Short mmCIF file of C-alpha atoms in Angstrom, two decimals:
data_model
loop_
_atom_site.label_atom_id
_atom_site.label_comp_id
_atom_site.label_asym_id
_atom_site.label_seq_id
_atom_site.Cartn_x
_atom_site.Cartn_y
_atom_site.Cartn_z
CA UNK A 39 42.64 19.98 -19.96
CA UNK A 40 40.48 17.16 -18.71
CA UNK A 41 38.29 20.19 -16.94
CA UNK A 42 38.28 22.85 -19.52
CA UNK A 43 35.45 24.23 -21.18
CA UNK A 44 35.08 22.35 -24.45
CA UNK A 45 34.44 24.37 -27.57
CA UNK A 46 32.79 23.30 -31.00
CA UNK A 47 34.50 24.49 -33.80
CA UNK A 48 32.34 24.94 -36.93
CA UNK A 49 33.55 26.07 -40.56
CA UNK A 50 34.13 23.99 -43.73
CA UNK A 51 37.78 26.25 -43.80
CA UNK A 52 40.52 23.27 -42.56
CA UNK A 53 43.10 25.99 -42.06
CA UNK A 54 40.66 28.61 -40.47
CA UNK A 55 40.05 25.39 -37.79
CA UNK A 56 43.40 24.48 -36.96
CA UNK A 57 44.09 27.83 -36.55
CA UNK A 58 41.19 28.57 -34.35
CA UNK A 59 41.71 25.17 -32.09
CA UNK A 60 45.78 26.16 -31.76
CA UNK A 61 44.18 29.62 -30.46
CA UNK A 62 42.02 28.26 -28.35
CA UNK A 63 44.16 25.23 -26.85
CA UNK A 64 46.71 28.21 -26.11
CA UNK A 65 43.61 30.00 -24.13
CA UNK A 66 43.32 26.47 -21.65
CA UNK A 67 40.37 25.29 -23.71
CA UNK A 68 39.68 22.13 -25.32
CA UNK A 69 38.62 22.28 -28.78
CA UNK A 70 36.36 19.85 -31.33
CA UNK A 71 35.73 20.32 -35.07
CA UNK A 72 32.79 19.61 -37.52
CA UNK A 73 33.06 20.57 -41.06
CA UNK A 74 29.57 21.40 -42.15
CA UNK A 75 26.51 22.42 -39.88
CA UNK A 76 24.57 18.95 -39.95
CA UNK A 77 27.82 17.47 -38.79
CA UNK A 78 27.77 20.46 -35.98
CA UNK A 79 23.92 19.31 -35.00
CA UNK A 80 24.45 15.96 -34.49
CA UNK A 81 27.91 16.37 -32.48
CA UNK A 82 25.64 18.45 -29.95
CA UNK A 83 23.06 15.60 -30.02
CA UNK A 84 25.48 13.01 -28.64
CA UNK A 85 26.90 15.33 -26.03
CA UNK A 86 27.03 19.02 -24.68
CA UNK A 87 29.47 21.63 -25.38
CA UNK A 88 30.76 24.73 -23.39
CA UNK A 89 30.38 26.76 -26.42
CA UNK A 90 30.19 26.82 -30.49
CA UNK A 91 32.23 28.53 -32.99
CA UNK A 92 30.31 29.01 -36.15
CA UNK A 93 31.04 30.20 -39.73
CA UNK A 94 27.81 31.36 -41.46
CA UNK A 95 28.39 30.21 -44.81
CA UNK A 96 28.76 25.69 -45.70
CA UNK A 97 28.06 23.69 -48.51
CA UNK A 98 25.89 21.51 -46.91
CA UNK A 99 23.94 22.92 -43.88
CA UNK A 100 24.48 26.63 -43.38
CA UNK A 101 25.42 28.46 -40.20
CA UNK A 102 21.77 29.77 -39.62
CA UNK A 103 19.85 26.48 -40.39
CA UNK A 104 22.32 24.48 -38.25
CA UNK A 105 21.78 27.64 -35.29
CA UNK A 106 17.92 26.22 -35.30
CA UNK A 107 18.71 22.81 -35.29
CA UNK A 108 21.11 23.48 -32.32
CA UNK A 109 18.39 26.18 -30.54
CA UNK A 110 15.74 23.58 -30.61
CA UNK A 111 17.84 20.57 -28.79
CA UNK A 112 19.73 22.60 -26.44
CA UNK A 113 19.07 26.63 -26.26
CA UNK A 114 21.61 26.79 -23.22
CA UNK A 115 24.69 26.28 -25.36
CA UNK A 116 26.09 29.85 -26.01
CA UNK A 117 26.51 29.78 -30.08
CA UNK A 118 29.08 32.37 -31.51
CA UNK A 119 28.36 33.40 -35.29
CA UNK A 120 31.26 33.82 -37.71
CA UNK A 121 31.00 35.19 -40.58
CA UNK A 122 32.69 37.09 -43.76
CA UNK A 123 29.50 38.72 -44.73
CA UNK A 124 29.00 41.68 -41.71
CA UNK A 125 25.39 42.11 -43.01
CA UNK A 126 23.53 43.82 -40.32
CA UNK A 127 20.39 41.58 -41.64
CA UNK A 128 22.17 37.93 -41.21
CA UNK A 129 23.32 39.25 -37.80
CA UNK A 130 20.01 40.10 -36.51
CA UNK A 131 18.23 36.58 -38.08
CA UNK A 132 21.23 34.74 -35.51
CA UNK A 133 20.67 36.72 -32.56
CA UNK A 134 16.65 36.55 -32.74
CA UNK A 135 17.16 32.63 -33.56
CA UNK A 136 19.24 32.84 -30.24
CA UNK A 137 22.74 33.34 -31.02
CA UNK A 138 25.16 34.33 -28.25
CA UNK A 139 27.51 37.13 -30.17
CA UNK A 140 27.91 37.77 -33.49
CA UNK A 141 31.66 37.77 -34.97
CA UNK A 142 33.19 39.43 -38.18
CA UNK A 143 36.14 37.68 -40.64
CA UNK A 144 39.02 38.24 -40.30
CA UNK A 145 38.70 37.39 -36.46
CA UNK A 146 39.75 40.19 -34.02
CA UNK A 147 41.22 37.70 -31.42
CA UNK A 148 41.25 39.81 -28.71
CA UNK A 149 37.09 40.28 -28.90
CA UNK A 150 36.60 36.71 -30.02
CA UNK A 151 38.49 36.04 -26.45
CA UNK A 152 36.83 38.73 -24.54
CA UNK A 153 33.45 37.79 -26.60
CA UNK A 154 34.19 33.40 -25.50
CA UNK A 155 35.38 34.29 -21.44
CA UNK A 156 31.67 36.30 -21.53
CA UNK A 157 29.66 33.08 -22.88
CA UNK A 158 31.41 30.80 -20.80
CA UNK A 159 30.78 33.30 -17.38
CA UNK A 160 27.05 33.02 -18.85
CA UNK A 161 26.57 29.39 -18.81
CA UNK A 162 28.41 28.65 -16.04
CA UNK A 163 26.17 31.71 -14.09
CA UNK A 164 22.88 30.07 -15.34
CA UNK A 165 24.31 26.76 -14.53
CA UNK A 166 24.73 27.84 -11.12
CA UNK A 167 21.21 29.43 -11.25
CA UNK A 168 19.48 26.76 -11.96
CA UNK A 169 21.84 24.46 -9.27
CA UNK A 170 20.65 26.82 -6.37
CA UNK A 171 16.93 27.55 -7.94
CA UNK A 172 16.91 23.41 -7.25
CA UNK A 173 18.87 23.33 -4.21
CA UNK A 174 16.09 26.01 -2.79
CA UNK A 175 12.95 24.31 -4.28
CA UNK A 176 13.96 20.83 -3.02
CA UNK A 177 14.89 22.29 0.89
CA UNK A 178 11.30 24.24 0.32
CA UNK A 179 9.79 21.11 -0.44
CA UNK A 180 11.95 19.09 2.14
CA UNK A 181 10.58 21.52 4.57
CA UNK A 182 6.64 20.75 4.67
CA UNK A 183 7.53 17.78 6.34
CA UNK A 184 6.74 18.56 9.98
CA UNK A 185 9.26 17.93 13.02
CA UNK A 186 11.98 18.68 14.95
CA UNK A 187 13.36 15.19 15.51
CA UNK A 188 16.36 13.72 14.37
CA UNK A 189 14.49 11.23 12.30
CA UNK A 190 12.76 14.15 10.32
CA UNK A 191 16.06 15.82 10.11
CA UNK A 192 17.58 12.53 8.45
CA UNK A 193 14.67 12.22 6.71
CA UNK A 194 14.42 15.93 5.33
CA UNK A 195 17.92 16.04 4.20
CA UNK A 196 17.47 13.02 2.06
CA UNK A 197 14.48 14.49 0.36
CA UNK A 198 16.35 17.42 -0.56
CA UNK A 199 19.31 15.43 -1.59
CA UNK A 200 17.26 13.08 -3.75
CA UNK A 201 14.56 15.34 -5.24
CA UNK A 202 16.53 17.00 -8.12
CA UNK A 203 17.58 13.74 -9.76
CA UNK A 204 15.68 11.44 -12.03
CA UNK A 205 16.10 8.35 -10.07
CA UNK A 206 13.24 6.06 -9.05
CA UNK A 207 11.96 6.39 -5.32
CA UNK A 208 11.00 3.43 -3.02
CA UNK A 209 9.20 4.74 -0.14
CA UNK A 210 8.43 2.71 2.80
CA UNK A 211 7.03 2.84 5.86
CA UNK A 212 3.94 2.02 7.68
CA UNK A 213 0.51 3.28 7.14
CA UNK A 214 -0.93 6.70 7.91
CA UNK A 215 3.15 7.72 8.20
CA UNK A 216 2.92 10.68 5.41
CA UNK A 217 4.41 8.77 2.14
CA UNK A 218 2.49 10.50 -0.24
CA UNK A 219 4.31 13.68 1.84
CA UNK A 220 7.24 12.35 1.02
CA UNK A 221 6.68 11.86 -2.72
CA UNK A 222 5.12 15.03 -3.41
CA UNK A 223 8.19 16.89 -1.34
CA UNK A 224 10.63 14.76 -4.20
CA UNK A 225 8.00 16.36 -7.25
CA UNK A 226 8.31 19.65 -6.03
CA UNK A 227 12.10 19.59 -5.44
CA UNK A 228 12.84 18.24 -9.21
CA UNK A 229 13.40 20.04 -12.44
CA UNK A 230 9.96 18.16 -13.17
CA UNK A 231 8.02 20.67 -10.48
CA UNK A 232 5.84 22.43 -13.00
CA UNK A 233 4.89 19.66 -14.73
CA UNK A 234 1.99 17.29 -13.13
CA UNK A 235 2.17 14.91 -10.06
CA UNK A 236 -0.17 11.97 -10.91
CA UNK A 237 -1.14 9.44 -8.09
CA UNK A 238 -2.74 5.94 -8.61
CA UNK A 239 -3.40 4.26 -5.32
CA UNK A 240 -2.96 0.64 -6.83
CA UNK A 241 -4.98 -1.00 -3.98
CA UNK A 242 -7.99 1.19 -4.84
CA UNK A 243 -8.27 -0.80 -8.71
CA UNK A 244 -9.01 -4.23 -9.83
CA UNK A 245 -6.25 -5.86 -12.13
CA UNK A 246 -8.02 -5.04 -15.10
CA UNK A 247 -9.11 -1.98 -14.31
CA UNK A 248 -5.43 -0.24 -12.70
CA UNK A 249 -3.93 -1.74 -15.92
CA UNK A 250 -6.37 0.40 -17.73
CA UNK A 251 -5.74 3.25 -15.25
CA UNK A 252 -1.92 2.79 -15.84
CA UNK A 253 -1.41 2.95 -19.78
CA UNK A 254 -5.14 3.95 -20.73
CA UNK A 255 -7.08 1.89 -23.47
CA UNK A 256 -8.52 1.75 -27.09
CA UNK A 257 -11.58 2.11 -28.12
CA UNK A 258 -13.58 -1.44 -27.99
CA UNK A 259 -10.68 -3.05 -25.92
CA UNK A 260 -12.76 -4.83 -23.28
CA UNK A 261 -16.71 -4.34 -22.43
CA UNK A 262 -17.55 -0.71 -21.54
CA UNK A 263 -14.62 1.20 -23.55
CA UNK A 264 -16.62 3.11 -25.32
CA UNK A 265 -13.45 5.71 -26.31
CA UNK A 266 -9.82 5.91 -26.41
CA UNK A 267 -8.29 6.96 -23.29
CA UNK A 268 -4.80 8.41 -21.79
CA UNK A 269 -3.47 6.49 -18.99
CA UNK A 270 -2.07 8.16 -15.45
CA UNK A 271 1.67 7.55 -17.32
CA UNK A 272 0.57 9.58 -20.36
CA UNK A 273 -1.03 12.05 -18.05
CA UNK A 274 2.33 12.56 -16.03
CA UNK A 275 4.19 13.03 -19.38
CA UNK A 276 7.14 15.48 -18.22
CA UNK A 277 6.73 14.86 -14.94
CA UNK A 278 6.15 12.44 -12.14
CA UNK A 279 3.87 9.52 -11.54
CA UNK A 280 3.20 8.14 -7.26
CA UNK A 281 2.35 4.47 -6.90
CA UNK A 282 0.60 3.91 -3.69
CA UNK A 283 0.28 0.55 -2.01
CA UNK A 284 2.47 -0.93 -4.92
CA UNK A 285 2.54 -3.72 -3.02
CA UNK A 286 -0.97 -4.93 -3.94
CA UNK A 287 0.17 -4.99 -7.69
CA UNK A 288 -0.43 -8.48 -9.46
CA UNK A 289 2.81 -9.98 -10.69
CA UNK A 290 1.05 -9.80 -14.64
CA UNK A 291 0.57 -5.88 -14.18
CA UNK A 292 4.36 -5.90 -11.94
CA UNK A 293 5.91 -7.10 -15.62
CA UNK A 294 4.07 -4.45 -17.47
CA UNK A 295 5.49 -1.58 -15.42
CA UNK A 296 8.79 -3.16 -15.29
CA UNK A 297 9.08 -3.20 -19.00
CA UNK A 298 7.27 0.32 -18.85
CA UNK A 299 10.47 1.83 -16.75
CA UNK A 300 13.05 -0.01 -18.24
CA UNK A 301 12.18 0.94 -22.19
CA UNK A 302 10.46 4.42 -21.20
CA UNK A 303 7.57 2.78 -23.53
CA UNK A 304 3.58 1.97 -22.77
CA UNK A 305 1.19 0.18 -24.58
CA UNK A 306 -2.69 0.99 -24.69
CA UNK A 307 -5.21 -1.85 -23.42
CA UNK A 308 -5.58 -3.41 -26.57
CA UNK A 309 -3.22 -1.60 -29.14
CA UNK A 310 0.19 -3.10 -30.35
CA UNK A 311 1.79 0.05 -31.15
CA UNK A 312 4.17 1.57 -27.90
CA UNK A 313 3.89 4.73 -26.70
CA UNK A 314 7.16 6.85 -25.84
CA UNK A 315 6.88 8.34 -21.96
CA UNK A 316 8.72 10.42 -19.97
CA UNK A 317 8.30 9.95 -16.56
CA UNK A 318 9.66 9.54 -13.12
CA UNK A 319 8.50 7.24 -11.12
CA UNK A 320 7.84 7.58 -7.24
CA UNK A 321 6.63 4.26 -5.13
CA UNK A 322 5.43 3.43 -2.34
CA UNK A 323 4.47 0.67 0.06
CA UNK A 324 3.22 -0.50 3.85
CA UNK A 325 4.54 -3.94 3.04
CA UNK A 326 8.08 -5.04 3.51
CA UNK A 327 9.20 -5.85 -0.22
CA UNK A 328 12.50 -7.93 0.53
CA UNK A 329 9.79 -10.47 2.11
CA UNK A 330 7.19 -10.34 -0.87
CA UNK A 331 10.05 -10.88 -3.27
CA UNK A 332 11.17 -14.10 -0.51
CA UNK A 333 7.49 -15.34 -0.76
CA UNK A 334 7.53 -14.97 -4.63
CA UNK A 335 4.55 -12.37 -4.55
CA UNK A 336 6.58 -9.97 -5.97
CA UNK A 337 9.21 -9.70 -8.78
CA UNK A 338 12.78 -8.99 -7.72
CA UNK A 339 13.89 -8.00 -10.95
CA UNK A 340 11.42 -4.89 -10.47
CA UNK A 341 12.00 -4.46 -7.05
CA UNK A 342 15.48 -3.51 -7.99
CA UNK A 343 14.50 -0.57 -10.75
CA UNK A 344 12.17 1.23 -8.18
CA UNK A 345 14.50 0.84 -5.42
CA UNK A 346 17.53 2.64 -6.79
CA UNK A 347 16.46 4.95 -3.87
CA UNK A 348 15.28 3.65 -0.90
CA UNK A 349 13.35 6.00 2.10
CA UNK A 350 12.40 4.82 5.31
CA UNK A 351 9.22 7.06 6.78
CA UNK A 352 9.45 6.67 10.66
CA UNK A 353 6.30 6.06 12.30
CA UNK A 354 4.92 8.53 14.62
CA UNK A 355 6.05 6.62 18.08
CA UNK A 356 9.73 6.74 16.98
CA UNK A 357 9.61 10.79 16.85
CA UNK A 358 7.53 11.34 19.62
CA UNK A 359 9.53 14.80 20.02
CA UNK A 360 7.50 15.96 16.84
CA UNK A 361 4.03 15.39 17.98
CA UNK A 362 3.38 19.03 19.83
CA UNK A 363 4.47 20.50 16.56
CA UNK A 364 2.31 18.40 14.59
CA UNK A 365 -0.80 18.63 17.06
CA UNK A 366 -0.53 22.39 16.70
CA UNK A 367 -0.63 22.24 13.22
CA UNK A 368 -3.62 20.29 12.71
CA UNK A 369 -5.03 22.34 15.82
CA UNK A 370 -4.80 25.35 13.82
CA UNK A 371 -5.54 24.24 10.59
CA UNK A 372 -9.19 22.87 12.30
CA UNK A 373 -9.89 25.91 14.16
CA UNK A 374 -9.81 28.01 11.23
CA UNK A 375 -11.93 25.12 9.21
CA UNK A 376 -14.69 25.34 11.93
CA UNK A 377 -14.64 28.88 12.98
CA UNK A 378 -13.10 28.65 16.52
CA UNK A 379 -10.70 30.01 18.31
CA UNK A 380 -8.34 27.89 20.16
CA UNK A 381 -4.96 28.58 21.79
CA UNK A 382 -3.60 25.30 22.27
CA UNK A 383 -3.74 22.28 24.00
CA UNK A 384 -4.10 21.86 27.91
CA UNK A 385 -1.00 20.19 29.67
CA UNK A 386 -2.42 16.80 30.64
CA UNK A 387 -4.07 16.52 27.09
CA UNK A 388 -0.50 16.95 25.14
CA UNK A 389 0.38 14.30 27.98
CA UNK A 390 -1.86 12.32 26.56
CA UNK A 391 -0.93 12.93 22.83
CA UNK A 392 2.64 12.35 23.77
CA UNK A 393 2.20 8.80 25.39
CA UNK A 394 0.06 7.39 23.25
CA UNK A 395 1.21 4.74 20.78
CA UNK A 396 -0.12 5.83 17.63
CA UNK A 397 -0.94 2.52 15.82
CA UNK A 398 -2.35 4.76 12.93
CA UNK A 399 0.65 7.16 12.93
CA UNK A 400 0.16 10.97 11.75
CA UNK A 401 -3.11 9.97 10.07
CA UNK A 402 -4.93 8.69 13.54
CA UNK A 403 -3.25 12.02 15.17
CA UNK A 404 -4.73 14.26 12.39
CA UNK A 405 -8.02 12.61 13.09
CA UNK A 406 -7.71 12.78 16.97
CA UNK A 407 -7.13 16.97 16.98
CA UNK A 408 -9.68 17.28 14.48
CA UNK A 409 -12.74 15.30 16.68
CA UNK A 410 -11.39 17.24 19.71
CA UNK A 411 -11.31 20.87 18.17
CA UNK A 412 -15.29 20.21 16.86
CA UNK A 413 -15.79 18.74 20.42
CA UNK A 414 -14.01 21.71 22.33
CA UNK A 415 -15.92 24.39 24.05
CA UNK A 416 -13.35 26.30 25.50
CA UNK A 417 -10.10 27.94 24.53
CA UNK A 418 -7.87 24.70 25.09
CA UNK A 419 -8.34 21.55 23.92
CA UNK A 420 -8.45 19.18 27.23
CA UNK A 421 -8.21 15.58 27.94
CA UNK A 422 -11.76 14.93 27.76
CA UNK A 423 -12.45 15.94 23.90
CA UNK A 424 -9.89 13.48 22.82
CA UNK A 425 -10.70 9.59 22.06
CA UNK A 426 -11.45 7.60 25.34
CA UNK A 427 -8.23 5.45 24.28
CA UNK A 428 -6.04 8.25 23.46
CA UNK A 429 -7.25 10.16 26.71
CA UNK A 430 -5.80 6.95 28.34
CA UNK A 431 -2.73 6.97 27.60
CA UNK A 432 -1.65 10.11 29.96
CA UNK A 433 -0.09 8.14 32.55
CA UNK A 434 -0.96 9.98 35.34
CA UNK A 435 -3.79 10.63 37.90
CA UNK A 436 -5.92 13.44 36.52
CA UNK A 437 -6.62 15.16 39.91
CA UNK A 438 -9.72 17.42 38.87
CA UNK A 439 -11.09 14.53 37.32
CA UNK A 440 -10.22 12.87 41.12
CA UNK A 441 -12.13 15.27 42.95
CA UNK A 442 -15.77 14.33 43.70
CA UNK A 443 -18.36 16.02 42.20
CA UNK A 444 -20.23 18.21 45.56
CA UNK A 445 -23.54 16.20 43.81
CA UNK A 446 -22.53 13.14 43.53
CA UNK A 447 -22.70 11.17 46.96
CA UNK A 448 -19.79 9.64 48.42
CA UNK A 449 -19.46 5.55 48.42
CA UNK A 450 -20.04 3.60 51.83
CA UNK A 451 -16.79 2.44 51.55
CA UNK A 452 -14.23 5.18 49.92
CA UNK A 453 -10.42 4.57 48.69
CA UNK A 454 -9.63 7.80 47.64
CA UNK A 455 -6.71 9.79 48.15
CA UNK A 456 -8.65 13.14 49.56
CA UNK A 457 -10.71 11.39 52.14
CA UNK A 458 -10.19 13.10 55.18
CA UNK A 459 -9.24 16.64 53.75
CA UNK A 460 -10.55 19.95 54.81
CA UNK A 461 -12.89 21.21 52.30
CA UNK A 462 -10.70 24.25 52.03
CA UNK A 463 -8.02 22.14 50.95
CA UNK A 464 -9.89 19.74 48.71
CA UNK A 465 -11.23 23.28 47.24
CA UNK A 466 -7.53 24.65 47.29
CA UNK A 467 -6.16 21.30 45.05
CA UNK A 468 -9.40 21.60 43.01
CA UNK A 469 -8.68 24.98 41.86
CA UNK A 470 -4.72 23.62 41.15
CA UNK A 471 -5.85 21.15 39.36
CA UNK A 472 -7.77 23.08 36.52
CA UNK A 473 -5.81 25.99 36.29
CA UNK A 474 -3.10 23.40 35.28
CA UNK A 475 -5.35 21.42 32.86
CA UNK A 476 -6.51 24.92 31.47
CA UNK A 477 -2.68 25.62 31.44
CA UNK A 478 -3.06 29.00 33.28
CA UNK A 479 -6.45 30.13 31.70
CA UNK A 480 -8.67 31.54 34.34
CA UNK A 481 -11.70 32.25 32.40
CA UNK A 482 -11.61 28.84 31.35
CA UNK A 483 -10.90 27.21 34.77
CA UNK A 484 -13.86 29.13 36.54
CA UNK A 485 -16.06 27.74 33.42
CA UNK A 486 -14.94 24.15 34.26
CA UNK A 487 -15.31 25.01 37.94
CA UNK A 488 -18.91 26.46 37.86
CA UNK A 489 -18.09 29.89 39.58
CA UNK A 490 -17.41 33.14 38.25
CA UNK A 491 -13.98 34.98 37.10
CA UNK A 492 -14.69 37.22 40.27
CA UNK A 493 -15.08 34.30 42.77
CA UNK A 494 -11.67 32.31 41.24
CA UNK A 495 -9.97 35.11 41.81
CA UNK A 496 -10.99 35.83 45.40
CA UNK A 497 -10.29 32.50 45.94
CA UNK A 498 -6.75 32.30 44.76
CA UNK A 499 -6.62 35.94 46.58
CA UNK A 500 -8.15 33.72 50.22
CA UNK A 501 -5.83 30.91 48.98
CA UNK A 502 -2.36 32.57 48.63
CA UNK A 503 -2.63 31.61 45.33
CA UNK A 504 -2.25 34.66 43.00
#
């Protein structure tokens, strides 16, 4: 019985009760009673049931009063009307207040059974509804998060695992790693979704002026408040609130919030009286936290409420495998903001992309594709339109870039590795050289090169190289 649906009995009859919670304990159900409809309303306030059995007529609170109440706190739970009276006019009021079923005394058992297994299929239906509607929105969300890798996959899964609670979020990681990502992937995967998603970057704000920010002011509270104002947590009412750089929080304003998550309560700059809020919070940091609590800069107690979940954002250089995906998406996101049409990138420049270190993580990447698609000027993106420290990092001899220019003279004294060649074959390893930077492209190659279409391809004809 401990997993049976549990059923609210309603009806100031005692013998019309115990009949009704024999029937129903016979049917595998677990049964509760209330004698009068107030009683009924604030039994459903302290807990939810499966389903209700209601009579129409009590002394105190009637069937169809105590079917508002009940509507207005929880319209999921499937409320079945019993009544004496079979007017068609009460039974209309009860379904357009939101009744389930309607039910005539005496009780046909058989449809009150048939009538309860058809409520109970419809909760449980919706229930499952609104399980997979979440399940879906959160692996949606989950998904926007770029990357193949296995951190990404780690990382993904816990998103979508984490997102439909209410809990608190600590998110850490360095900077430029995609946290606010991460937090706005949690919004969208919560029940909370169509409410708002309010950021505060809490290094951005004086003390004075992020408490303000936080939980709003009165009018006249400090110099310069010339009118009331909302805060961010009024303004995320219903749904979520982002602390950036939480880190940089005083440990005056840290006790505020604290007191703020733990009571669900906020108080205006300058007004006594708290405000009731509800509202998840989602945090974030570059610092490491465990230390700052160490060092006494900041408060463990509230360390503890935000980190009930804790996520890790890997930086960019431990998923290395992810960075052609990501390049290619900010390659084509660029290309369509500047009006040009690029395929890709060339071999030696993803080289380059790959090797590097990434000190600014996904941000510094972003920024890299974007100053090389405005610099482009062919179809790929190549080594040379990326930064001169990023272009650095490809690890290996660029041999086009190797091959002297025919108008540039040649030093008295030369080290290079094509001294002594043919110039067939230093025009041969040329031409090898830029149709792999151009990765195949042979419009593009005889660009770089200086000759026609025509006269690269009688050259790879003279060259065996078609």
């Amino acid at each position: 019985m401990t997993n049976a649906p549990t059923i609210l009995i309603v009806d100031d009859d005692q013998a019309h009760r115990t009949m009704l919670r024999t029937m129903l304990r016979g049917w595998q159900y677990s049964a509760e009673e209330a004698d009068d409809g107030s009683v009924a309303v604030s039994k459903v306030q302290e807990r939810a049931y499966d389903a209700i059995l209601m009579d129409i007529r009590m002394a105190r609170m009637s069937g169809i009063e105590a079917l508002r109440h009940i509507m207005a706190h929880n319209p999921a739970i499937p409320v079945l009307i019993m009544t004496a009276y079979s007017s068609v006019n009460t039974a209309v009021e009860a379904l357009k207040i939101g009744a389930y079923d309607y039910l005539t005394k005496p009780l046909d058992f058989d449809e009150l059974k048939l009538t309860l297994e058809r409520a109970l299929d419809h909760t449980r239906l919706a229930s499952e509804n609104r399980e997979l509607r979440s399940s879906l929105s959160a692996g949606q969300a989950a998904s926007r998060i770029i990357g193949r890798s296995e951190a990404v996959r780690r990382l993904t899964e816990l998103v979508a695992t984490v997102a439909p609670s209410d809990a608190t979020v600590l998110i850490t990681g360095e900077s430029g790693t995609g946290k606010e990502l991460v937090a706005r992937a949690i919004h969208e995967g919560s029940s909370r979704r169509d409410r708002p998603l309010v950021t505060v970057n809490c290094a951005a704000l004086t003390e004075s002026l992020l408490e303000s920010e936080l939980f709003g002011h009165e009018k006249g509270a400090f110099t310069g408040a010339d009118k009331k104002r909302d805060g961010r947590f009024v303004q995320a009412d219903g749904g979520t609130l982002f602390l950036d750089e939480l880190g940089e929080m005083s440990l005056a304003l840290q006790a505020k919030l604290l007191r703020a998550l733990q009571q669900g309560e906020i108080q205006r700059v300058g007004s006594d009286n708290p405000l009731r809020v509800d509202v998840r919070v989602i945090a974030a940091t570059n610092r490491n936290l465990t230390a700052e609590v160490t060092a006494g800069r900041f408060r463990e107690d509230l360390f503890y409420r935000l980190n009930v979940i804790g996520i890790a954002v890997p930086a960019l250089r431990e998923r290395r495998d992810d960075i052609p995906l990501l390049a290619g998406h900010f390659l084509t996101r660029y290309a369509e903001r500047n009006r040009k049409m690029l395929k890709g990138f060339t071999p030696q420049a993803m080289n380059c992309l790959v090797n590097y270190d990434w000190p600014g993580n996904v941000r510094e990447l972003e920024n890299a594709v974007e100053r090389a698609v405005i610099m482009s000027m062919g179809e790929y993106v190549t080594g040379r339109e990326l930064p001169p420290d990023i272009a650095a990092a490809d690890g290996e001899t660029d041999i086009a870039a190797a091959v002297p220019d025919t108008d540039t003279p040649l030093p008295d004294t030369v080290h290079d590795p094509y001294a002594g060649l043919s110039l067939e074959n230093l025009e041969r390893r040329a031409i090898e050289a830029t149709l792999r930077e151009c990765a195949d492209n042979k419009s593009e190659a005889a660009r770089q090169l200086g000759i026609t279409r025509a006269t690269l391809h009688n050259k790879l004809k003279k060259y065996g190289m078609e």
